[in-house]
Coordinates of C-alpha atoms in Angstrom, one line a residue:
M353 CA 0.0 0.0 0.0
T354 CA 1.3 3.4 -1.0
S355 CA 1.8 5.7 2.0
Y356 CA 3.4 8.8 0.6
A357 CA 2.5 11.1 -2.4
C358 CA 4.1 14.0 -4.2
T359 CA 2.0 17.2 -4.1
E360 CA 3.2 18.5 -7.5
C361 CA 3.1 15.4 -9.7
P362 CA 1.5 11.9 -9.6
F363 CA 4.5 10.2 -8.0
Q364 CA 3.6 7.9 -5.1
A365 CA 6.1 6.0 -2.9
E366 CA 5.7 3.1 -0.5
G367 CA 8.5 4.3 1.8
L368 CA 9.8 7.6 3.1
E369 CA 13.2 6.9 1.5
D370 CA 11.7 6.8 -2.0
L371 CA 9.8 10.0 -1.4
Q372 CA 13.0 11.7 -0.1
R373 CA 14.9 10.6 -3.2
H374 CA 12.2 11.9 -5.5
S375 CA 12.1 15.2 -3.5
Q376 CA 15.9 15.6 -3.8
E377 CA 15.9 14.9 -7.6
T378 CA 12.9 17.1 -8.5
G379 CA 12.6 19.6 -5.7
H380 CA 9.0 18.6 -5.2
V381 CA 7.4 18.3 -1.8
G382 CA 5.8 15.1 -0.6
I383 CA 3.3 14.4 2.2
C384 CA 1.7 11.4 3.8
K385 CA -1.0 10.0 1.5
S386 CA -3.7 10.2 4.1
A387 CA -3.1 14.0 4.2
A388 CA -2.8 14.4 0.4
A389 CA -5.6 15.3 -1.9
S390 CA -5.9 13.2 -5.1
T391 CA -2.7 14.0 -7.1
G392 CA -3.4 14.1 -10.8
G393 CA -7.2 14.4 -10.5
K394 CA -9.2 16.9 -12.6
L395 CA -9.7 19.2 -9.7
S396 CA -6.0 19.4 -8.7
K397 CA -5.0 19.9 -12.4
L398 CA -7.6 22.7 -12.8
T399 CA -6.5 24.3 -9.5
K400 CA -2.8 24.3 -10.6
R401 CA -3.7 25.9 -13.9
L402 CA -5.8 28.5 -12.2
M403 CA -3.1 29.3 -9.8
A404 CA -0.5 29.5 -12.6
A405 CA -2.8 31.8 -14.6
Q406 CA -3.4 34.0 -11.6
G407 CA 0.3 34.3 -11.0
V408 CA 0.8 35.3 -14.7
T409 CA -2.0 37.8 -14.4
L410 CA -0.6 39.3 -11.2
T411 CA 2.8 39.6 -12.8
A412 CA 1.4 41.3 -15.8
L413 CA -0.6 43.6 -13.7
G414 CA 2.4 44.5 -11.6
A415 CA 4.4 45.2 -14.7
S416 CA 1.6 47.3 -16.1
I417 CA 1.4 49.4 -13.0
W418 CA 5.2 49.8 -12.9
A419 CA 5.2 50.9 -16.6
C420 CA 2.4 53.4 -16.0
T421 CA 4.2 54.8 -12.9
Y422 CA 7.4 55.2 -14.9
V423 CA 5.7 56.9 -17.8
Y424 CA 3.8 59.2 -15.4
A425 CA 7.1 60.2 -13.7
K426 CA 8.8 60.8 -17.0
W427 CA 5.8 62.9 -18.1
Q428 CA 6.0 65.0 -14.9
V429 CA 9.7 65.6 -15.3
A430 CA 9.1 66.7 -18.9
E431 CA 6.2 68.9 -17.9
D432 CA 8.3 70.5 -15.1
E433 CA 11.1 71.1 -17.6
I434 CA 8.8 72.7 -20.1
A435 CA 7.3 75.0 -17.4
Y436 CA 10.8 76.0 -16.4
L437 CA 11.8 76.8 -20.0
K438 CA 8.6 78.9 -20.4
S439 CA 9.4 80.9 -17.2
P440 CA 11.4 84.1 -17.6
R441 CA 14.4 82.7 -15.8
G442 CA 14.4 79.5 -17.8
A443 CA 13.9 81.3 -21.1
G444 CA 16.8 83.6 -20.4
R445 CA 19.1 80.7 -19.5
N446 CA 18.0 78.9 -22.6
L447 CA 18.7 81.9 -24.9
K448 CA 22.2 82.4 -23.2
N449 CA 23.1 78.8 -23.8
Q450 CA 22.0 79.0 -27.5
D451 CA 24.1 82.2 -27.9
K452 CA 27.1 80.4 -26.4
R453 CA 26.7 77.5 -28.7
R454 CA 26.4 79.8 -31.7
D455 CA 29.5 81.7 -30.7
K456 CA 31.5 78.5 -30.4
E457 CA 30.6 77.6 -34.0

């Protein structure tokens, strides 16, 4: 009678040594079969797929939020720079820099 099962694949072992060897080879986690749900059943496969899809969705959502934050920050910097250049002080410095560049040429 099988007494141990892997929680990530359909592997089942009769002894703890076999389960430990499987765990070391694959990195999977095993538990006592009496505590394990059916490994490889339709429900567990569906649950794994949903969890994987949820992880991908959260990763994509996090990346989208980061991208939006980055673009917003860049936009704010550009907006501040434009406001400075439109101000009398910024316009004066801009014109002086253009004069200096023209004189060097």
